[in-house]
Short mmCIF file of C-alpha atoms in Angstrom, two decimals:
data_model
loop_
_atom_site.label_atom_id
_atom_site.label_comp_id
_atom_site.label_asym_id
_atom_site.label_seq_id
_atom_site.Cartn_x
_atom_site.Cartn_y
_atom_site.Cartn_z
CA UNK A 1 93.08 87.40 91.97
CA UNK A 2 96.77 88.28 91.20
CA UNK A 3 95.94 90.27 88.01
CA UNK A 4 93.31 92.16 90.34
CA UNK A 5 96.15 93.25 92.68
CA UNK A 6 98.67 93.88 89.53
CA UNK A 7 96.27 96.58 88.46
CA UNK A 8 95.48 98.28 91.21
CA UNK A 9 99.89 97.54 92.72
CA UNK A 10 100.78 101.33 91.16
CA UNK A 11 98.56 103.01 92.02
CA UNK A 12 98.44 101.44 96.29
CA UNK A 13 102.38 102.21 95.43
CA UNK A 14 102.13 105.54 94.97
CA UNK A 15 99.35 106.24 97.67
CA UNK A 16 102.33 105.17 99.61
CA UNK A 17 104.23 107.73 97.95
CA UNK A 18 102.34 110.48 98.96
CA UNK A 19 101.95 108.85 102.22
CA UNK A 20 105.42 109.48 103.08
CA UNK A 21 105.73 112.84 101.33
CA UNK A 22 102.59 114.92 103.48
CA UNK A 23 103.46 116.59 106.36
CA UNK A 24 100.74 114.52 108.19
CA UNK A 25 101.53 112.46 112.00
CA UNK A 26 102.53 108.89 111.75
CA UNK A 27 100.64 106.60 110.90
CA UNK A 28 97.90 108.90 109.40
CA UNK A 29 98.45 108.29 105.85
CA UNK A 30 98.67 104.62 105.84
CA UNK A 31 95.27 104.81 108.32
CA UNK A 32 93.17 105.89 105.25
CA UNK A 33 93.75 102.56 103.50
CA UNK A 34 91.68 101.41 106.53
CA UNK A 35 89.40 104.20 107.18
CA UNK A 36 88.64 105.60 103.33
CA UNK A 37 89.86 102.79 101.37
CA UNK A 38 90.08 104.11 98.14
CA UNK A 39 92.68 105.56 96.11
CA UNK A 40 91.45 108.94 94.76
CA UNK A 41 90.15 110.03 97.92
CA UNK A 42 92.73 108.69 99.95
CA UNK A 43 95.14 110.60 97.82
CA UNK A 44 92.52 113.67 98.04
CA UNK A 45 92.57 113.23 102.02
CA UNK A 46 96.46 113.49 102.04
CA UNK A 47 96.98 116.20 100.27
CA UNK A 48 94.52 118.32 101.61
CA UNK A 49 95.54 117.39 105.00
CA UNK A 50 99.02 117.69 104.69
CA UNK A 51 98.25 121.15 103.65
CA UNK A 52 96.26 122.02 106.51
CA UNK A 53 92.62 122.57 104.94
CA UNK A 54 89.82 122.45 107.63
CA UNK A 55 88.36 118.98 108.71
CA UNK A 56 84.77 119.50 107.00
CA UNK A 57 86.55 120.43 103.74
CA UNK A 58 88.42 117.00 103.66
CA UNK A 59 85.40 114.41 104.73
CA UNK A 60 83.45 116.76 101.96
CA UNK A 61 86.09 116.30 99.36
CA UNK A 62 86.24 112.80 100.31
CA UNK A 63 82.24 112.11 99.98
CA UNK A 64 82.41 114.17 96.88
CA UNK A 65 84.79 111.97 96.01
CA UNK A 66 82.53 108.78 97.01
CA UNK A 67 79.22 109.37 96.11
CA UNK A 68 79.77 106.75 93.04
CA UNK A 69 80.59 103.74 95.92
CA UNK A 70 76.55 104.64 96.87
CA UNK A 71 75.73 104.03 92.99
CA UNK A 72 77.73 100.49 93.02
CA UNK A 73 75.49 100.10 96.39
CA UNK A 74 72.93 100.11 94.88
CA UNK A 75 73.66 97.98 91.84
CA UNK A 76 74.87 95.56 94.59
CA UNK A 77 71.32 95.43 96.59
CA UNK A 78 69.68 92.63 94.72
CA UNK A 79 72.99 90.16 95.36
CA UNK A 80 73.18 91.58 99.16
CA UNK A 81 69.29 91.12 100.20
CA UNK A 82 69.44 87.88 101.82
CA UNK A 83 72.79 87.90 103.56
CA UNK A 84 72.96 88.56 107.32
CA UNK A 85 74.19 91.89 109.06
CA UNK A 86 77.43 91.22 109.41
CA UNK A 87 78.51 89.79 106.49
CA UNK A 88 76.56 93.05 104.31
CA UNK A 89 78.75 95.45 106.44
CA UNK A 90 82.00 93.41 105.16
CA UNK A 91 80.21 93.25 101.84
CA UNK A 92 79.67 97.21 102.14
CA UNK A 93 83.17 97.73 103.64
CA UNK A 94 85.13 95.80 101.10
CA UNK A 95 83.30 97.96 98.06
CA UNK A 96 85.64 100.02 96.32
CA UNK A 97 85.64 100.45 91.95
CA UNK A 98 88.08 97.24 91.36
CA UNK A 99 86.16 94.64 94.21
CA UNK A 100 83.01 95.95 92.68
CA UNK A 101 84.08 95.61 88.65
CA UNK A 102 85.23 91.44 89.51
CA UNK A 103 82.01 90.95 92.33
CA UNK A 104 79.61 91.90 90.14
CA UNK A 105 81.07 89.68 87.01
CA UNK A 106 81.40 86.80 90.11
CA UNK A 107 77.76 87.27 90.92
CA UNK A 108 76.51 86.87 87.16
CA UNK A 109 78.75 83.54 86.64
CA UNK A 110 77.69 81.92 89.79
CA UNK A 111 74.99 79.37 89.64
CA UNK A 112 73.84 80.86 93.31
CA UNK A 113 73.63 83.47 95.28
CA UNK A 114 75.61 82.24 98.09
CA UNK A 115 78.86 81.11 95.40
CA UNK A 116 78.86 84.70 93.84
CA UNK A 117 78.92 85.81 97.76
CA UNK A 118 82.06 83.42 98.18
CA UNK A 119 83.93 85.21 95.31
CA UNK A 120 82.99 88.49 96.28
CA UNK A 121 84.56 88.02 99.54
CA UNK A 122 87.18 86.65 98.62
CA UNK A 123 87.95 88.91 95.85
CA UNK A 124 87.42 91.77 97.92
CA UNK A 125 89.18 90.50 100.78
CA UNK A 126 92.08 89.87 98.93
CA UNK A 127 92.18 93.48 97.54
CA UNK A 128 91.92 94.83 100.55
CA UNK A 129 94.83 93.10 101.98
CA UNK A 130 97.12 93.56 99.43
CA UNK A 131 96.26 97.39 99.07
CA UNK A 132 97.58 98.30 102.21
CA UNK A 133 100.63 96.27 101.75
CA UNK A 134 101.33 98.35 98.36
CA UNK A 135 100.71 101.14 100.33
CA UNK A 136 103.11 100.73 103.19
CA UNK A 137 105.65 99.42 100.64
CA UNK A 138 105.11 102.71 98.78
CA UNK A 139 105.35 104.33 101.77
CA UNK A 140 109.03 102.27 102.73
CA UNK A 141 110.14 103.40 98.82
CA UNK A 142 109.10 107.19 99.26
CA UNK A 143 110.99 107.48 102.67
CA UNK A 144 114.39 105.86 101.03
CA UNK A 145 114.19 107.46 97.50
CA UNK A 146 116.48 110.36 97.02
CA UNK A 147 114.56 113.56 96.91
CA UNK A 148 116.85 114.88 93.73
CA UNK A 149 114.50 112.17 92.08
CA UNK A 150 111.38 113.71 92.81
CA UNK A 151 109.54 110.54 92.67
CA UNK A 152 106.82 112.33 94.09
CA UNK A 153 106.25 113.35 90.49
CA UNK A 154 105.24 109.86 90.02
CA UNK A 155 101.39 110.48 91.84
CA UNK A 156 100.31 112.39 88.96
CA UNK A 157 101.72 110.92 86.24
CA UNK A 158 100.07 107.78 87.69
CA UNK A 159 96.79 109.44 88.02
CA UNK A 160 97.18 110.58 84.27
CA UNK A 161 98.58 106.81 83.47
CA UNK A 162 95.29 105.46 84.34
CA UNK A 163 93.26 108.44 83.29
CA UNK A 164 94.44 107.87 79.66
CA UNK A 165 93.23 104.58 79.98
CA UNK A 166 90.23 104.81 81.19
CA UNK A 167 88.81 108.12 78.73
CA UNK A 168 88.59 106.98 75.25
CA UNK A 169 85.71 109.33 74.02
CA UNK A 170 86.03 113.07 72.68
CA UNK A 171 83.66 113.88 75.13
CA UNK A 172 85.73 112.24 78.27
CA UNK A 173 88.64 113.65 77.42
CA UNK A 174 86.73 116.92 77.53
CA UNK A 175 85.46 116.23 81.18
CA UNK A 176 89.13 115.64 82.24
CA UNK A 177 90.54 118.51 80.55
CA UNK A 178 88.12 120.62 82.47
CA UNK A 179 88.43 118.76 85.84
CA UNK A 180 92.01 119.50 85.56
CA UNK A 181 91.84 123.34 84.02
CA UNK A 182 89.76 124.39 86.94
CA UNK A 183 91.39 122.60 89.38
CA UNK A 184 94.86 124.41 88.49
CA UNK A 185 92.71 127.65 88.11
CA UNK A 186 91.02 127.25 91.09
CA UNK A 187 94.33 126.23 92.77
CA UNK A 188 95.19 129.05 95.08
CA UNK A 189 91.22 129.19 96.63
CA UNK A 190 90.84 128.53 100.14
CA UNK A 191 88.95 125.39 101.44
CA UNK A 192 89.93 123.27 98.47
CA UNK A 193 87.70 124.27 96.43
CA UNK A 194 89.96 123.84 93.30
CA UNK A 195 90.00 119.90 94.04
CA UNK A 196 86.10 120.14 94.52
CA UNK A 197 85.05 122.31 91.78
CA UNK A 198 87.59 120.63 89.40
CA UNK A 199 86.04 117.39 90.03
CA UNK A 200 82.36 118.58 89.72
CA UNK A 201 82.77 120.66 86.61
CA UNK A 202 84.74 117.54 84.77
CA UNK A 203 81.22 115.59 85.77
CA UNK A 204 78.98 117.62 84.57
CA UNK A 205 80.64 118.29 81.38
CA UNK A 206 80.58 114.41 81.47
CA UNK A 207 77.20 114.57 82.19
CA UNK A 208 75.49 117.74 79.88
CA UNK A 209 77.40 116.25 77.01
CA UNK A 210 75.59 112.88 76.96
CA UNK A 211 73.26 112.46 73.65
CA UNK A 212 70.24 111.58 75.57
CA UNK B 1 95.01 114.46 117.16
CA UNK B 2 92.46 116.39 114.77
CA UNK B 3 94.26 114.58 112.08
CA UNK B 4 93.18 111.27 113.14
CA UNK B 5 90.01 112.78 113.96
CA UNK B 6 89.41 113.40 110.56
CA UNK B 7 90.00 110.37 108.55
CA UNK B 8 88.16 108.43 111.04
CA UNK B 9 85.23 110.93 109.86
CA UNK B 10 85.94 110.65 106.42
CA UNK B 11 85.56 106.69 106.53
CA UNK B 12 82.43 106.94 108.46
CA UNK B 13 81.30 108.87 105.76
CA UNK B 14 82.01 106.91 103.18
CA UNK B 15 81.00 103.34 104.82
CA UNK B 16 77.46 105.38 104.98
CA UNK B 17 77.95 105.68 101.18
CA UNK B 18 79.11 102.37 100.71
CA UNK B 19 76.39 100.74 103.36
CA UNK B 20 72.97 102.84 102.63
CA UNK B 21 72.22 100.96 99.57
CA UNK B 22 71.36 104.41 97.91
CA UNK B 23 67.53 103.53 98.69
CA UNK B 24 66.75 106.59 95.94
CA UNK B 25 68.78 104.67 93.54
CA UNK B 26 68.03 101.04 94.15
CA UNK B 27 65.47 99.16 91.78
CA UNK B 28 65.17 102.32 90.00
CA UNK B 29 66.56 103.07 86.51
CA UNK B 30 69.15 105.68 86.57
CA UNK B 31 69.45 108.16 84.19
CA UNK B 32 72.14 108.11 81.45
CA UNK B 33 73.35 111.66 82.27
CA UNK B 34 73.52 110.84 85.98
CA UNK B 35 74.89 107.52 85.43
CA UNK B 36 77.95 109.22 83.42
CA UNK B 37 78.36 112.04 85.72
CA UNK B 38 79.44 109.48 88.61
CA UNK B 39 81.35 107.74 85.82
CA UNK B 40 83.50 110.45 85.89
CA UNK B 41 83.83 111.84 89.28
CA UNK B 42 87.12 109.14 89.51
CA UNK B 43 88.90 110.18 86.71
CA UNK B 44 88.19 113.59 87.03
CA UNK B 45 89.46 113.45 90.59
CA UNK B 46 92.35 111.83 89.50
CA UNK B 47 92.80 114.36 86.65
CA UNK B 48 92.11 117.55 89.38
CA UNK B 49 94.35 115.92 91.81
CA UNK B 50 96.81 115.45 89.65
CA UNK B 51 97.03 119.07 87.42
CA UNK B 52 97.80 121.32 90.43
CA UNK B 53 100.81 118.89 91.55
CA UNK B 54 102.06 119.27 88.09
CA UNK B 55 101.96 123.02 87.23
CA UNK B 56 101.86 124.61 90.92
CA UNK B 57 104.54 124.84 93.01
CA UNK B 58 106.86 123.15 94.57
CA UNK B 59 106.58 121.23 91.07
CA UNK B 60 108.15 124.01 89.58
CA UNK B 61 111.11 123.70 90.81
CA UNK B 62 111.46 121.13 88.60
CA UNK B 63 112.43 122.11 84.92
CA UNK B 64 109.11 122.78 82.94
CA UNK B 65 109.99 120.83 80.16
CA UNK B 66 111.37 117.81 81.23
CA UNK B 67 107.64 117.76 83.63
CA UNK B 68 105.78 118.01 80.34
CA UNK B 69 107.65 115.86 78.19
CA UNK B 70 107.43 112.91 80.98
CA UNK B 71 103.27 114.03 80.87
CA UNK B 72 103.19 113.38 77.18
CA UNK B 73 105.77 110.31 77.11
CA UNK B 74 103.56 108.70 80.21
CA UNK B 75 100.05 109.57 78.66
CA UNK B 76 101.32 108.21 75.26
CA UNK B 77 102.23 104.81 76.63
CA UNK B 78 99.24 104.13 78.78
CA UNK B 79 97.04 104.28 76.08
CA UNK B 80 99.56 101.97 73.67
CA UNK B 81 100.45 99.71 75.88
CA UNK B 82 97.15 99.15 78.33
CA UNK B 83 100.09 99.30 81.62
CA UNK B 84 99.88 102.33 83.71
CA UNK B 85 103.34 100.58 84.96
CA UNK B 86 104.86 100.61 81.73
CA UNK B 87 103.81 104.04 81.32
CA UNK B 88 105.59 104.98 84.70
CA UNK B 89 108.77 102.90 83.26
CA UNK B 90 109.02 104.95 80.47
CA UNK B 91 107.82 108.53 81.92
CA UNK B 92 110.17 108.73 85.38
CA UNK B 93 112.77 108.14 83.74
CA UNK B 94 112.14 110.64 80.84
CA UNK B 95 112.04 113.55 83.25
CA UNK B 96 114.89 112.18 85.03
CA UNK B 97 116.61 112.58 81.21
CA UNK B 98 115.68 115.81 81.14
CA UNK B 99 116.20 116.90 83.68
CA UNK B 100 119.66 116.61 83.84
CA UNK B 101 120.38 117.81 80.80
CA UNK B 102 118.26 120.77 81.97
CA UNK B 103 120.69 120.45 84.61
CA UNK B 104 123.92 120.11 82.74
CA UNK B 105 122.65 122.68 80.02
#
């Protein structure tokens, strides 16, 4: 569990971060830990709020943002079929890219159903608390940090950090060059569409470039 | 108010994502292309959230170079080193380098 919550501690950190920074009402940008739960469109959420974009832009953006959870649904329905009610809408609620990367690993080691269930939970549980502890830690370290030290450069190197990581292909590093050249391009449009389109066009180069 | 409003919305939104076990999706084989295009909906996000805040204001009030140096110093030790903490070790403080000796200069 604790390397789980070491990979995912900069990035709740700097959700924090830009918690603090957004011109949002209290208690709004640690609420998406709860609410969204999940770091890129959490982070999409408070930035677009804190710059005043309409309310059907930002739960757009944000399901934009999410239709992969409804793809890791789906690859979850054969370990979630038996289960009752409430313990699916945990299940549901607690799916997010790490919980689901370790649950589905937990389900193929388990010698049952119900044991790869047990680690699930508990793996996802445990994720969720300590996110929104990272975050209002984050939050505590934006408010206190000298402004001369523009830590809130630290989101998007953070973002790139793990981006870096993650793309190891020609063709990825494509899809994020063009996610981020239209974004910037598309920067000064109204209704975030620079966020939107940026994300959709680094897809689908993503996506058109795959040798079938 | 609205606020509130709204991130309540967005979470109902994406429990319905989370819940709905994508019934168009389940027990059926996804495509490759598709597959890969919601591979990289997260790090494009993070790549399209992250490009404005570096090269749109208010980040340039901040001295150009010492904002791409700490990009290329920060990219360069996430992929060596595997720690997207390491990397933000190394990068901060590189702009905070450079910056004052954009500062000084």
């Amino acid at each position: 569990m604790l390397p789980l919550l070491l990979g995912v501690a900069p990035l709740g950190l700097i959700v924090g971060v830009q918690a603090a920074a957004a011109d949002l009402p209290a208690g709004v940008g640690a609420a998406t830990g709860v609410t969204i739960y999940g770091a890129s469109a959490q982070l999409a959420a408070i930035d677009l709020l804190g710059r005043g974009v309409s309310p059907m832009i930002v739960v757009a953006t944000v399901a934009v943002i999410n239709v992969r959870l409804a793809l890791y649904s789906a690859a979850m329905a054969p370990h979630w079929a038996r289960i009752g009610t409430a313990q699916r809408v945990a299940s549901a609620y607690l799916l997010v890219d790490p919980s689901y990367a370790v649950g589905l690993d937990g389900y193929r080691r388990s010698t049952s159903v119900a044991e790869g269930h047990v680690r699930y939970l508990a793996a996802g549980l445990t994720l969720w608390v300590g996110w929104q502890a990272l975050i209002t830690v984050g939050m505590t370290i934006g408010a206190r940090v000298p402004a001369g030290l523009h830590l809130e450069l630290a989101v998007p190197l953070c973002l790139l950090a793990l981006v870096a990581q993650r793309v190891d292909s020609r063709r990825g590093a494509t899809a994020v060059a063009v996610a981020g050249g239209v974004a910037v391009a598309a920067h000064g449009l109204p209704l975030a569409t620079g966020l939107v389109a940026g994300i959709l066009a680094g897809a689908a180069v993503a996506a058109r470039s795959t040798p079938r | 108010m609205s606020a509130w409003l709204t991130i309540v919305a967005a979470g109902i939104a994406t429990f319905a994502l989370r819940f709905t076990p994508a019934r168009l999706l389940a027990g059926r084989p996804v495509s490759a292309r598709w597959e890969q295009a919601l591979d990289f909906i997260g790090p494009a996000a993070f790549t399209a959230l992250a490009a404005p805040a570096l090269v749109v204001a208010p980040a340039t009030a901040t001295p150009a170079l010492a904002r791409l140096a700490a990009v290329v110093v920060t990219v360069a030790v996430a992929r060596a080193t595997r720690s997207t903490a390491a990397a933000l070790a190394v990068g901060m403080p590189t702009f905070w380098l450079l910056a004052a000796l954009a500062a000084a200069g």
